[in-house]
CSV table of N, CA and C in Angstrom, one decimal:
chain,number,residue,atom,x,y,z
A,1254,UNK,N,66.7,-10.3,-93.6
A,1254,UNK,CA,67.7,-9.7,-94.5
A,1254,UNK,C,68.3,-8.5,-93.7
A,1255,UNK,N,69.6,-8.6,-93.7
A,1255,UNK,CA,70.4,-7.5,-93.0
A,1255,UNK,C,70.4,-6.2,-93.9
A,1256,UNK,N,70.2,-5.1,-93.3
A,1256,UNK,CA,70.3,-3.9,-94.1
A,1256,UNK,C,70.6,-2.7,-93.1
A,1257,UNK,N,71.1,-1.6,-93.8
A,1257,UNK,CA,71.4,-0.4,-93.1
A,1257,UNK,C,70.5,0.7,-93.6
A,1258,UNK,N,69.8,1.4,-92.8
A,1258,UNK,CA,68.9,2.4,-93.2
A,1258,UNK,C,69.2,3.7,-92.7
A,1259,UNK,N,69.5,4.7,-93.5
A,1259,UNK,CA,69.9,6.0,-93.1
A,1259,UNK,C,68.6,6.9,-93.0
A,1260,UNK,N,68.6,7.9,-92.2
A,1260,UNK,CA,67.5,8.9,-92.1
A,1260,UNK,C,68.1,10.2,-91.6
A,1261,UNK,N,67.3,11.3,-91.8
A,1261,UNK,CA,67.7,12.6,-91.2
A,1261,UNK,C,68.3,13.6,-92.2
A,1262,UNK,N,68.4,13.2,-93.5
A,1262,UNK,CA,68.9,14.1,-94.5
A,1262,UNK,C,67.9,15.2,-94.8
A,1263,UNK,N,68.3,16.2,-95.6
A,1263,UNK,CA,67.3,17.2,-96.0
A,1263,UNK,C,68.0,18.5,-96.4
A,1264,UNK,N,67.3,19.6,-96.5
A,1264,UNK,CA,67.8,20.8,-96.9
A,1264,UNK,C,68.0,21.7,-95.7
A,1265,UNK,N,69.1,22.3,-95.6
A,1265,UNK,CA,69.4,23.2,-94.5
A,1265,UNK,C,70.2,24.4,-94.9
A,1266,UNK,N,70.1,25.5,-94.3
A,1266,UNK,CA,70.8,26.7,-94.6
A,1266,UNK,C,72.3,26.6,-94.1
A,1267,UNK,N,73.2,27.3,-94.8
A,1267,UNK,CA,74.5,27.4,-94.3
A,1267,UNK,C,74.5,27.8,-92.8
A,1268,UNK,N,75.4,27.2,-92.0
A,1268,UNK,CA,75.5,27.4,-90.6
A,1268,UNK,C,74.5,26.6,-89.8
A,1269,UNK,N,73.6,25.9,-90.4
A,1269,UNK,CA,72.6,25.1,-89.7
A,1269,UNK,C,73.2,23.8,-89.3
A,1270,UNK,N,72.3,22.9,-88.7
A,1270,UNK,CA,72.6,21.7,-88.2
A,1270,UNK,C,71.7,20.5,-88.7
A,1271,UNK,N,72.2,19.3,-88.8
A,1271,UNK,CA,71.4,18.2,-89.1
A,1271,UNK,C,72.0,17.0,-88.3
A,1272,UNK,N,71.1,16.0,-88.0
A,1272,UNK,CA,71.6,14.8,-87.4
A,1272,UNK,C,71.1,13.6,-88.3
A,1273,UNK,N,72.1,12.9,-88.7
A,1273,UNK,CA,71.8,11.6,-89.5
A,1273,UNK,C,71.8,10.5,-88.6
A,1274,UNK,N,71.0,9.5,-88.9
A,1274,UNK,CA,70.9,8.3,-88.2
A,1274,UNK,C,71.1,7.1,-89.2
A,1275,UNK,N,71.7,6.0,-88.6
A,1275,UNK,CA,71.8,4.8,-89.4
A,1275,UNK,C,71.5,3.6,-88.5
A,1276,UNK,N,70.4,2.9,-88.9
A,1276,UNK,CA,70.0,1.8,-88.1
A,1276,UNK,C,70.2,0.5,-88.9
A,1277,UNK,N,70.9,-0.4,-88.2
A,1277,UNK,CA,71.1,-1.8,-88.8
A,1277,UNK,C,70.0,-2.7,-88.3
A,1278,UNK,N,69.4,-3.4,-89.3
A,1278,UNK,CA,68.3,-4.3,-88.9
A,1278,UNK,C,68.5,-5.7,-89.5
A,1279,UNK,N,67.9,-6.7,-89.0
A,1279,UNK,CA,68.0,-8.0,-89.4
A,1279,UNK,C,68.7,-8.9,-88.4
A,1280,UNK,N,69.2,-10.0,-88.8
A,1280,UNK,CA,69.8,-11.0,-87.9
A,1280,UNK,C,71.2,-10.5,-87.6
A,1281,UNK,N,71.4,-9.6,-86.7
A,1281,UNK,CA,72.7,-9.1,-86.4
A,1281,UNK,C,73.2,-9.6,-85.1
A,1282,UNK,N,74.4,-10.2,-85.0
A,1282,UNK,CA,74.9,-10.6,-83.7
A,1282,UNK,C,75.6,-9.4,-83.1
A,1283,UNK,N,76.4,-8.7,-83.8
A,1283,UNK,CA,77.1,-7.5,-83.2
A,1283,UNK,C,77.6,-6.6,-84.4
A,1284,UNK,N,77.8,-5.4,-84.0
A,1284,UNK,CA,78.4,-4.4,-84.9
A,1284,UNK,C,79.8,-4.1,-84.6
A,1285,UNK,N,80.6,-3.9,-85.6
A,1285,UNK,CA,82.0,-3.6,-85.4
A,1285,UNK,C,82.3,-2.2,-85.9
A,1286,UNK,N,83.3,-2.0,-86.8
A,1286,UNK,CA,83.5,-0.6,-87.3
A,1286,UNK,C,82.3,-0.1,-88.0
A,1287,UNK,N,82.0,1.1,-87.8
A,1287,UNK,CA,80.9,1.8,-88.5
A,1287,UNK,C,81.4,3.2,-88.9
A,1288,UNK,N,80.9,3.7,-90.0
A,1288,UNK,CA,81.3,4.9,-90.5
A,1288,UNK,C,80.3,5.6,-91.4
A,1289,UNK,N,80.6,6.9,-91.6
A,1289,UNK,CA,79.8,7.7,-92.6
A,1289,UNK,C,80.8,8.1,-93.7
A,1290,UNK,N,80.2,8.0,-94.9
A,1290,UNK,CA,80.9,8.4,-96.1
A,1290,UNK,C,80.0,9.4,-96.9
A,1291,UNK,N,80.5,10.2,-97.8
A,1291,UNK,CA,79.7,11.0,-98.6
A,1291,UNK,C,80.2,11.1,-100.0
A,1292,UNK,N,79.3,11.4,-100.9
A,1292,UNK,CA,79.7,11.5,-102.3
A,1292,UNK,C,79.0,12.7,-102.9
A,1293,UNK,N,79.7,13.7,-103.2
A,1293,UNK,CA,79.2,14.9,-103.9
A,1293,UNK,C,79.1,14.6,-105.4
A,1294,UNK,N,78.2,15.3,-106.1
A,1294,UNK,CA,78.0,15.1,-107.5
A,1294,UNK,C,79.4,15.3,-108.2
A,1295,UNK,N,79.7,14.4,-109.0
A,1295,UNK,CA,80.9,14.5,-109.8
A,1295,UNK,C,82.2,14.1,-109.1
A,1296,UNK,N,82.1,13.7,-107.8
A,1296,UNK,CA,83.3,13.4,-107.1
A,1296,UNK,C,83.3,12.0,-106.5
A,1297,UNK,N,84.4,11.6,-106.0
A,1297,UNK,CA,84.5,10.2,-105.5
A,1297,UNK,C,83.9,10.2,-104.1
A,1298,UNK,N,83.5,9.0,-103.7
A,1298,UNK,CA,83.0,8.9,-102.3
A,1298,UNK,C,84.2,9.0,-101.3
A,1299,UNK,N,83.9,9.7,-100.2
A,1299,UNK,CA,85.0,9.9,-99.3
A,1299,UNK,C,84.6,9.7,-97.8
A,1300,UNK,N,85.5,9.3,-97.0
A,1300,UNK,CA,85.2,9.1,-95.7
A,1300,UNK,C,84.9,10.4,-94.9
A,1301,UNK,N,83.9,10.4,-94.1
A,1301,UNK,CA,83.6,11.6,-93.3
A,1301,UNK,C,84.0,11.3,-91.9
A,1302,UNK,N,83.6,10.2,-91.3
A,1302,UNK,CA,84.0,9.8,-90.0
A,1302,UNK,C,83.7,8.4,-89.8
A,1303,UNK,N,84.5,7.8,-88.9
A,1303,UNK,CA,84.2,6.4,-88.5
A,1303,UNK,C,84.5,6.1,-87.0
A,1304,UNK,N,84.0,5.0,-86.6
A,1304,UNK,CA,84.0,4.7,-85.1
A,1304,UNK,C,84.2,3.2,-85.0
A,1305,UNK,N,85.1,2.8,-84.1
A,1305,UNK,CA,85.3,1.4,-83.7
A,1305,UNK,C,84.2,1.1,-82.7
A,1306,UNK,N,84.0,-0.2,-82.4
A,1306,UNK,CA,83.0,-0.6,-81.5
A,1306,UNK,C,83.3,-0.1,-80.1
A,1307,UNK,N,84.6,0.1,-79.8
A,1307,UNK,CA,85.0,0.6,-78.5
A,1307,UNK,C,84.9,2.1,-78.3
A,1308,UNK,N,84.6,2.8,-79.5
A,1308,UNK,CA,84.3,4.2,-79.4
A,1308,UNK,C,85.4,5.1,-79.9
A,1309,UNK,N,86.5,4.5,-80.4
A,1309,UNK,CA,87.5,5.3,-81.0
A,1309,UNK,C,87.0,6.0,-82.3
A,1310,UNK,N,87.3,7.2,-82.5
A,1310,UNK,CA,86.8,7.9,-83.7
A,1310,UNK,C,87.8,8.5,-84.6
A,1311,UNK,N,87.5,8.7,-85.8
A,1311,UNK,CA,88.4,9.3,-86.8
A,1311,UNK,C,87.5,10.2,-87.7
A,1312,UNK,N,88.1,11.4,-88.0
A,1312,UNK,CA,87.3,12.4,-88.8
A,1312,UNK,C,88.1,12.9,-90.0
A,1313,UNK,N,87.5,13.2,-91.1
A,1313,UNK,CA,88.1,13.8,-92.2
A,1313,UNK,C,88.5,15.3,-91.7
A,1314,UNK,N,89.6,15.8,-92.2
A,1314,UNK,CA,90.0,17.1,-91.8
A,1314,UNK,C,88.9,18.2,-92.1
A,1315,UNK,N,88.2,18.0,-93.1
A,1315,UNK,CA,87.2,19.0,-93.5
A,1315,UNK,C,86.0,19.1,-92.6
A,1316,UNK,N,85.8,18.1,-91.7
A,1316,UNK,CA,84.7,18.1,-90.8
A,1316,UNK,C,85.1,18.2,-89.4
A,1317,UNK,N,86.3,18.1,-89.1
A,1317,UNK,CA,86.8,18.1,-87.7
A,1317,UNK,C,86.3,19.4,-87.0
A,1318,UNK,N,85.8,19.2,-85.8
A,1318,UNK,CA,85.3,20.3,-85.0
A,1318,UNK,C,83.8,20.7,-85.3
A,1319,UNK,N,83.3,20.1,-86.4
A,1319,UNK,CA,81.9,20.5,-86.8
A,1319,UNK,C,81.0,19.3,-86.7
A,1320,UNK,N,81.5,18.1,-87.0
A,1320,UNK,CA,80.7,16.9,-87.0
A,1320,UNK,C,81.1,16.0,-85.9
A,1321,UNK,N,80.1,15.2,-85.4
A,1321,UNK,CA,80.4,14.3,-84.3
A,1321,UNK,C,79.7,13.0,-84.6
A,1322,UNK,N,80.5,11.9,-84.6
A,1322,UNK,CA,79.9,10.6,-84.8
A,1322,UNK,C,79.7,9.9,-83.5
A,1323,UNK,N,78.6,9.2,-83.3
A,1323,UNK,CA,78.3,8.5,-82.1
A,1323,UNK,C,77.6,7.2,-82.4
A,1324,UNK,N,77.5,6.3,-81.5
A,1324,UNK,CA,76.8,5.0,-81.8
A,1324,UNK,C,76.2,4.5,-80.5
A,1325,UNK,N,75.2,3.7,-80.7
A,1325,UNK,CA,74.5,2.9,-79.6
A,1325,UNK,C,74.6,1.5,-80.0
A,1326,UNK,N,75.6,0.8,-79.5
A,1326,UNK,CA,75.8,-0.6,-79.9
A,1326,UNK,C,74.7,-1.5,-79.5
A,1327,UNK,N,74.0,-1.3,-78.4
A,1327,UNK,CA,72.9,-2.1,-78.0
A,1327,UNK,C,71.7,-2.0,-79.1
A,1328,UNK,N,71.6,-0.9,-79.7
A,1328,UNK,CA,70.6,-0.6,-80.6
A,1328,UNK,C,71.0,-0.8,-82.1
A,1329,UNK,N,72.3,-1.1,-82.3
A,1329,UNK,CA,72.8,-1.2,-83.6
A,1329,UNK,C,72.6,0.1,-84.4
A,1330,UNK,N,72.8,1.2,-83.8
A,1330,UNK,CA,72.5,2.5,-84.5
A,1330,UNK,C,73.7,3.4,-84.4
A,1331,UNK,N,73.9,4.2,-85.4
A,1331,UNK,CA,75.0,5.2,-85.4
A,1331,UNK,C,74.4,6.5,-85.8
A,1332,UNK,N,75.0,7.6,-85.3
A,1332,UNK,CA,74.6,8.9,-85.6
A,1332,UNK,C,75.7,9.8,-86.1
A,1333,UNK,N,75.3,10.8,-86.9
A,1333,UNK,CA,76.3,11.9,-87.3
A,1333,UNK,C,75.6,13.2,-87.0
A,1334,UNK,N,76.1,13.9,-86.0
A,1334,UNK,CA,75.6,15.3,-85.7
A,1334,UNK,C,76.5,16.2,-86.5
A,1335,UNK,N,75.8,17.0,-87.3
A,1335,UNK,CA,76.5,17.9,-88.2
A,1335,UNK,C,76.1,19.3,-87.9
A,1336,UNK,N,77.1,20.1,-87.5
A,1336,UNK,CA,76.9,21.5,-87.1
A,1336,UNK,C,77.7,22.4,-88.1
A,1337,UNK,N,77.3,23.7,-88.1
A,1337,UNK,CA,78.0,24.7,-88.9
A,1337,UNK,C,78.2,24.2,-90.3
A,1338,UNK,N,77.1,23.7,-90.9
A,1338,UNK,CA,77.1,23.2,-92.2
A,1338,UNK,C,77.5,24.2,-93.3
A,1339,UNK,N,78.2,23.8,-94.3
A,1339,UNK,CA,78.7,24.6,-95.3
A,1339,UNK,C,78.1,24.0,-96.7
A,1340,UNK,N,78.0,24.9,-97.7
A,1340,UNK,CA,77.6,24.4,-99.0
A,1340,UNK,C,78.4,23.2,-99.5
A,1341,UNK,N,79.7,23.2,-99.2
A,1341,UNK,CA,80.5,22.1,-99.6
A,1341,UNK,C,80.3,20.8,-98.9
A,1342,UNK,N,79.4,20.8,-97.9
A,1342,UNK,CA,79.0,19.6,-97.2
A,1342,UNK,C,77.9,18.9,-98.0
A,1343,UNK,N,77.3,19.5,-99.0
A,1343,UNK,CA,76.3,19.0,-99.8
A,1343,UNK,C,76.7,17.7,-100.5
A,1344,UNK,N,76.0,16.6,-100.3
A,1344,UNK,CA,76.4,15.3,-100.8
A,1344,UNK,C,75.3,14.3,-100.4
A,1345,UNK,N,75.4,13.1,-101.0
A,1345,UNK,CA,74.7,12.0,-100.5
A,1345,UNK,C,75.6,11.3,-99.4
A,1346,UNK,N,75.0,11.1,-98.3
A,1346,UNK,CA,75.7,10.5,-97.1
A,1346,UNK,C,75.3,9.1,-97.0
A,1347,UNK,N,76.4,8.2,-96.9
A,1347,UNK,CA,76.1,6.8,-96.8
A,1347,UNK,C,76.7,6.2,-95.5
A,1348,UNK,N,75.9,5.3,-94.9
A,1348,UNK,CA,76.3,4.6,-93.7
A,1348,UNK,C,77.0,3.3,-94.2
A,1349,UNK,N,78.1,2.9,-93.5
A,1349,UNK,CA,78.8,1.7,-93.7
A,1349,UNK,C,79.1,1.0,-92.4
A,1350,UNK,N,79.0,-0.3,-92.4
A,1350,UNK,CA,79.2,-1.0,-91.2
A,1350,UNK,C,79.8,-2.4,-91.4
A,1351,UNK,N,80.6,-2.8,-90.5
A,1351,UNK,CA,81.1,-4.2,-90.5
A,1351,UNK,C,80.2,-4.9,-89.4
A,1352,UNK,N,79.5,-5.9,-89.9
A,1352,UNK,CA,78.5,-6.6,-89.1
A,1352,UNK,C,78.8,-8.1,-89.0
A,1353,UNK,N,78.5,-8.6,-87.8
A,1353,UNK,CA,78.6,-10.1,-87.6
A,1353,UNK,C,77.2,-10.6,-87.6
A,1354,UNK,N,76.9,-11.5,-88.5
A,1354,UNK,CA,75.5,-12.0,-88.7
A,1354,UNK,C,75.4,-13.5,-88.3
A,1355,UNK,N,76.5,-14.1,-87.9
A,1355,UNK,CA,76.5,-15.5,-87.5
A,1355,UNK,C,77.7,-15.8,-86.7
A,1356,UNK,N,77.9,-17.0,-86.3
A,1356,UNK,CA,79.0,-17.4,-85.5
A,1356,UNK,C,80.3,-17.0,-86.1
A,1357,UNK,N,80.4,-17.2,-87.4
A,1357,UNK,CA,81.7,-17.0,-88.1
A,1357,UNK,C,81.4,-16.2,-89.4
A,1358,UNK,N,80.3,-15.4,-89.4
A,1358,UNK,CA,79.9,-14.7,-90.6
A,1358,UNK,C,80.1,-13.2,-90.4
A,1359,UNK,N,81.0,-12.6,-91.1
A,1359,UNK,CA,81.2,-11.1,-91.0
A,1359,UNK,C,81.1,-10.6,-92.4
A,1360,UNK,N,80.5,-9.4,-92.5
A,1360,UNK,CA,80.4,-8.8,-93.8
A,1360,UNK,C,80.3,-7.3,-93.7
A,1361,UNK,N,80.7,-6.6,-94.7
A,1361,UNK,CA,80.6,-5.1,-94.8
A,1361,UNK,C,79.3,-4.8,-95.6
A,1362,UNK,N,78.6,-3.8,-95.0
A,1362,UNK,CA,77.3,-3.4,-95.6
A,1362,UNK,C,77.3,-1.9,-95.8
A,1363,UNK,N,76.5,-1.5,-96.9
A,1363,UNK,CA,76.3,-0.1,-97.1
A,1363,UNK,C,74.8,0.2,-97.1
A,1364,UNK,N,74.5,1.4,-96.6
A,1364,UNK,CA,73.1,1.9,-96.7
A,1364,UNK,C,72.8,2.5,-98.1
A,1365,UNK,N,71.6,2.9,-98.3
A,1365,UNK,CA,71.2,3.4,-99.6
A,1365,UNK,C,71.5,4.8,-99.8
A,1366,UNK,N,71.9,5.5,-98.7
A,1366,UNK,CA,72.3,6.9,-98.8
A,1366,UNK,C,71.1,7.9,-98.5
A,1367,UNK,N,71.5,9.1,-98.0
A,1367,UNK,CA,70.5,10.1,-97.7
A,1367,UNK,C,71.1,11.4,-98.2
A,1368,UNK,N,70.3,12.2,-98.8
A,1368,UNK,CA,70.8,13.5,-99.4
A,1368,UNK,C,70.9,14.6,-98.4
A,1369,UNK,N,72.0,15.3,-98.3
A,1369,UNK,CA,72.1,16.5,-97.5
A,1369,UNK,C,72.4,17.6,-98.5
A,1370,UNK,N,71.6,18.7,-98.4
A,1370,UNK,CA,71.8,19.8,-99.2
A,1370,UNK,C,71.9,21.1,-98.3
A,1371,UNK,N,73.0,21.8,-98.5
A,1371,UNK,CA,73.3,23.0,-97.7
A,1371,UNK,C,73.2,24.1,-98.7
A,1372,UNK,N,72.2,24.9,-98.5
A,1372,UNK,CA,71.9,26.0,-99.5
A,1372,UNK,C,71.1,27.1,-98.9
A,1373,UNK,N,71.3,28.3,-99.3
A,1373,UNK,CA,70.4,29.4,-98.8
A,1373,UNK,C,69.3,29.7,-99.9
C-alpha cells in the first residue's frame, strides 16, 4: 500500500527551527511534483512550498526566505527546513505528492499530517 508519512513536527519557540520529513513508501515507480501544505485551526489548507522532480521550487510569500524545500528522489523523500519560525506558522503540515505506482498509473497522495506549534 502506498502512503506518505510525515515526521519532525513538534513544539518550538519563536525564532526556532524544525525540519519536517515526508517519506513515500510502497510500490512506487517514481515521484513527481511534491509539496508541503498547512492548515491552521479555523483556516483553509494552504500551499507552503512545492518542488518539481527536476528541482524547481515555489514558496508561499509568507515563508520565503525562512523555509527551504528539498527532496531526495532516489529515496522518495522530501524535506522542509523551517527557520525563524513565527507563532503564525502554527498549523498541521501535510505532505502531498504525485506518484507513479505502475506503468500507466499516476495518483496524488496526502500524508496524515504533523503538528507544528510555535509558542513561547
